Amino acid sequence: MNTIRILGTKISQINKKELKDFLNNTLSGSEKKYITTPNPEIILKTLDDEELYYIINNSDLALADGFGLQIAAILQGKVLRRFTGADLTQDLLSLAEKQAEKVYILNWRGGLSSENEISTALKSKYPKLIFAIQNINKKASLLKLNEINDFSPSIVFSCLGSPWQEKNIFHLQQKINSLKLYVGVGGRFDFITNKPENHSLPRL
């Protein structure tokens, strides 16, 4: 997979077909994979957060989520395809529904969309999707790992925002036995519940 570096952080150069193939191959395989979705704000955070820098640079895919990253690529003479977290989330949910893959959502309890609102929206838009939701705080200190393993999901979405979701992904992926794909998507489920993204300060 080709990559470029923006302020030292890896960004994957990938097109829509290659992403589709990656998702299908991951779900049909046995190896755990994780995807990060860095935007310009997250890239800037990596300059002061060594752990975040390491996690993104070791992700299986680091998808550019921001027009500013495309501009930075152009300045290097490169072409970078943008993948919004909202599009990735909905594409992956559609694929999971089609292939009967179980989905688990780690939802920030201080976010715009409640567990009930996400559940209602998913049942309406993806009626055959098999999913479960757990509300946790940003630091995931109350995470019930046994509930995740009992559900046995193939896909886990972390909606905690950066850098919590990336660190959450990195430290938990090997502890979820059934996991095939872990994705950090911030507030992207707010698009599914038809709410705008929340940029307020986190409530832990």
PDB file of N, CA, C and O in Angstrom, residues 10 28-30 58 62 65 75 79 90 101 103 114 120 141 152 169 172 174 188-189 196:
ATOM      1  N   LYS A  10       1.954   9.038   8.581  1.00  0.00           N
ATOM      2  CA  LYS A  10       1.598   8.253   7.405  1.00  0.00           C
ATOM      3  C   LYS A  10       0.149   8.465   7.007  1.00  0.00           C
ATOM      4  O   LYS A  10      -0.748   8.419   7.849  1.00  0.00           O
ATOM      5  N   SER A  28     -12.999 -11.453   5.399  1.00  0.00           N
ATOM      6  CA  SER A  28     -12.946 -12.869   5.022  1.00  0.00           C
ATOM      7  C   SER A  28     -11.688 -13.553   5.558  1.00  0.00           C
ATOM      8  O   SER A  28     -11.535 -14.771   5.442  1.00  0.00           O
ATOM      9  N   GLY A  29     -10.796 -12.755   6.165  1.00  0.00           N
ATOM     10  CA  GLY A  29      -9.543 -13.299   6.692  1.00  0.00           C
ATOM     11  C   GLY A  29      -9.600 -13.559   8.178  1.00  0.00           C
ATOM     12  O   GLY A  29     -10.665 -13.538   8.810  1.00  0.00           O
ATOM     13  N   SER A  30      -8.435 -13.784   8.760  1.00  0.00           N
ATOM     14  CA  SER A  30      -8.360 -14.118  10.193  1.00  0.00           C
ATOM     15  C   SER A  30      -7.483 -13.135  10.977  1.00  0.00           C
ATOM     16  O   SER A  30      -7.413 -13.225  12.205  1.00  0.00           O
ATOM     17  N   ASN A  58       1.343   3.043  12.584  1.00  0.00           N
ATOM     18  CA  ASN A  58       1.326   1.577  12.565  1.00  0.00           C
ATOM     19  C   ASN A  58      -0.053   1.009  12.222  1.00  0.00           C
ATOM     20  O   ASN A  58      -0.257  -0.203  12.292  1.00  0.00           O
ATOM     21  N   ALA A  62      -4.482   4.402   7.076  1.00  0.00           N
ATOM     22  CA  ALA A  62      -4.694   5.738   7.643  1.00  0.00           C
ATOM     23  C   ALA A  62      -5.344   6.573   6.544  1.00  0.00           C
ATOM     24  O   ALA A  62      -4.666   7.073   5.650  1.00  0.00           O
ATOM     25  N   ASP A  65      -9.012  12.151   6.035  1.00  0.00           N
ATOM     26  CA  ASP A  65     -10.351  12.691   6.252  1.00  0.00           C
ATOM     27  C   ASP A  65     -10.236  14.202   6.418  1.00  0.00           C
ATOM     28  O   ASP A  65     -10.313  14.729   7.518  1.00  0.00           O
ATOM     29  N   LEU A  75       1.054  19.748  -2.610  1.00  0.00           N
ATOM     30  CA  LEU A  75       2.299  20.499  -2.447  1.00  0.00           C
ATOM     31  C   LEU A  75       3.522  19.584  -2.531  1.00  0.00           C
ATOM     32  O   LEU A  75       4.637  20.052  -2.772  1.00  0.00           O
ATOM     33  N   VAL A  79      -1.081  12.798  -5.292  1.00  0.00           N
ATOM     34  CA  VAL A  79      -2.539  12.796  -5.332  1.00  0.00           C
ATOM     35  C   VAL A  79      -3.045  11.961  -4.169  1.00  0.00           C
ATOM     36  O   VAL A  79      -2.615  10.830  -3.963  1.00  0.00           O
ATOM     37  N   GLN A  90     -20.720   4.333   6.810  1.00  0.00           N
ATOM     38  CA  GLN A  90     -21.916   3.825   6.142  1.00  0.00           C
ATOM     39  C   GLN A  90     -21.583   2.701   5.160  1.00  0.00           C
ATOM     40  O   GLN A  90     -22.346   1.730   5.035  1.00  0.00           O
ATOM     41  N   GLU A 101     -22.072  -9.755   9.354  1.00  0.00           N
ATOM     42  CA  GLU A 101     -20.975  -9.576  10.302  1.00  0.00           C
ATOM     43  C   GLU A 101     -21.491  -8.777  11.501  1.00  0.00           C
ATOM     44  O   GLU A 101     -22.163  -7.766  11.342  1.00  0.00           O
ATOM     45  N   VAL A 103     -21.504  -6.176  14.513  1.00  0.00           N
ATOM     46  CA  VAL A 103     -20.907  -4.859  14.711  1.00  0.00           C
ATOM     47  C   VAL A 103     -21.090  -4.418  16.156  1.00  0.00           C
ATOM     48  O   VAL A 103     -22.182  -4.542  16.715  1.00  0.00           O
ATOM     49  N   SER A 114     -27.373   9.533  21.503  1.00  0.00           N
ATOM     50  CA  SER A 114     -27.488   8.559  22.588  1.00  0.00           C
ATOM     51  C   SER A 114     -27.505   7.144  22.026  1.00  0.00           C
ATOM     52  O   SER A 114     -27.675   6.933  20.820  1.00  0.00           O
ATOM     53  N   THR A 120     -32.033   3.200  17.117  1.00  0.00           N
ATOM     54  CA  THR A 120     -33.230   3.440  16.306  1.00  0.00           C
ATOM     55  C   THR A 120     -32.866   3.737  14.861  1.00  0.00           C
ATOM     56  O   THR A 120     -33.487   3.210  13.921  1.00  0.00           O
ATOM     57  N   SER A 141     -12.642   4.045  30.777  1.00  0.00           N
ATOM     58  CA  SER A 141     -12.312   3.448  32.072  1.00  0.00           C
ATOM     59  C   SER A 141     -13.394   2.497  32.573  1.00  0.00           C
ATOM     60  O   SER A 141     -13.134   1.651  33.421  1.00  0.00           O
ATOM     61  N   SER A 152     -19.165 -11.187  20.498  1.00  0.00           N
ATOM     62  CA  SER A 152     -18.296 -11.698  19.424  1.00  0.00           C
ATOM     63  C   SER A 152     -18.415 -10.906  18.116  1.00  0.00           C
ATOM     64  O   SER A 152     -18.740 -11.455  17.070  1.00  0.00           O
ATOM     65  N   ILE A 169      -8.345   1.863  20.291  1.00  0.00           N
ATOM     66  CA  ILE A 169      -8.161   0.849  19.256  1.00  0.00           C
ATOM     67  C   ILE A 169      -6.891   0.039  19.516  1.00  0.00           C
ATOM     68  O   ILE A 169      -6.890  -1.190  19.521  1.00  0.00           O
ATOM     69  N   LEU A 172      -6.919  -2.204  22.799  1.00  0.00           N
ATOM     70  CA  LEU A 172      -7.975  -3.205  22.968  1.00  0.00           C
ATOM     71  C   LEU A 172      -8.046  -4.258  21.872  1.00  0.00           C
ATOM     72  O   LEU A 172      -8.641  -5.308  22.070  1.00  0.00           O
ATOM     73  N   GLN A 174      -6.215  -6.563  20.569  1.00  0.00           N
ATOM     74  CA  GLN A 174      -5.802  -7.943  20.821  1.00  0.00           C
ATOM     75  C   GLN A 174      -6.625  -8.615  21.927  1.00  0.00           C
ATOM     76  O   GLN A 174      -6.531  -9.828  22.114  1.00  0.00           O
ATOM     77  N   ARG A 188     -19.063  10.204  13.743  1.00  0.00           N
ATOM     78  CA  ARG A 188     -19.681   9.916  12.443  1.00  0.00           C
ATOM     79  C   ARG A 188     -21.061   9.284  12.532  1.00  0.00           C
ATOM     80  O   ARG A 188     -21.839   9.349  11.586  1.00  0.00           O
ATOM     81  N   PHE A 189     -21.375   8.679  13.668  1.00  0.00           N
ATOM     82  CA  PHE A 189     -22.730   8.133  13.813  1.00  0.00           C
ATOM     83  C   PHE A 189     -23.754   9.252  13.976  1.00  0.00           C
ATOM     84  O   PHE A 189     -24.957   9.026  13.819  1.00  0.00           O
ATOM     85  N   PRO A 196     -25.696  17.232  13.684  1.00  0.00           N
ATOM     86  CA  PRO A 196     -24.395  17.778  13.285  1.00  0.00           C
ATOM     87  C   PRO A 196     -23.313  17.288  14.217  1.00  0.00           C
ATOM     88  O   PRO A 196     -23.582  16.851  15.333  1.00  0.00           O
TER      89      PRO A 196
END
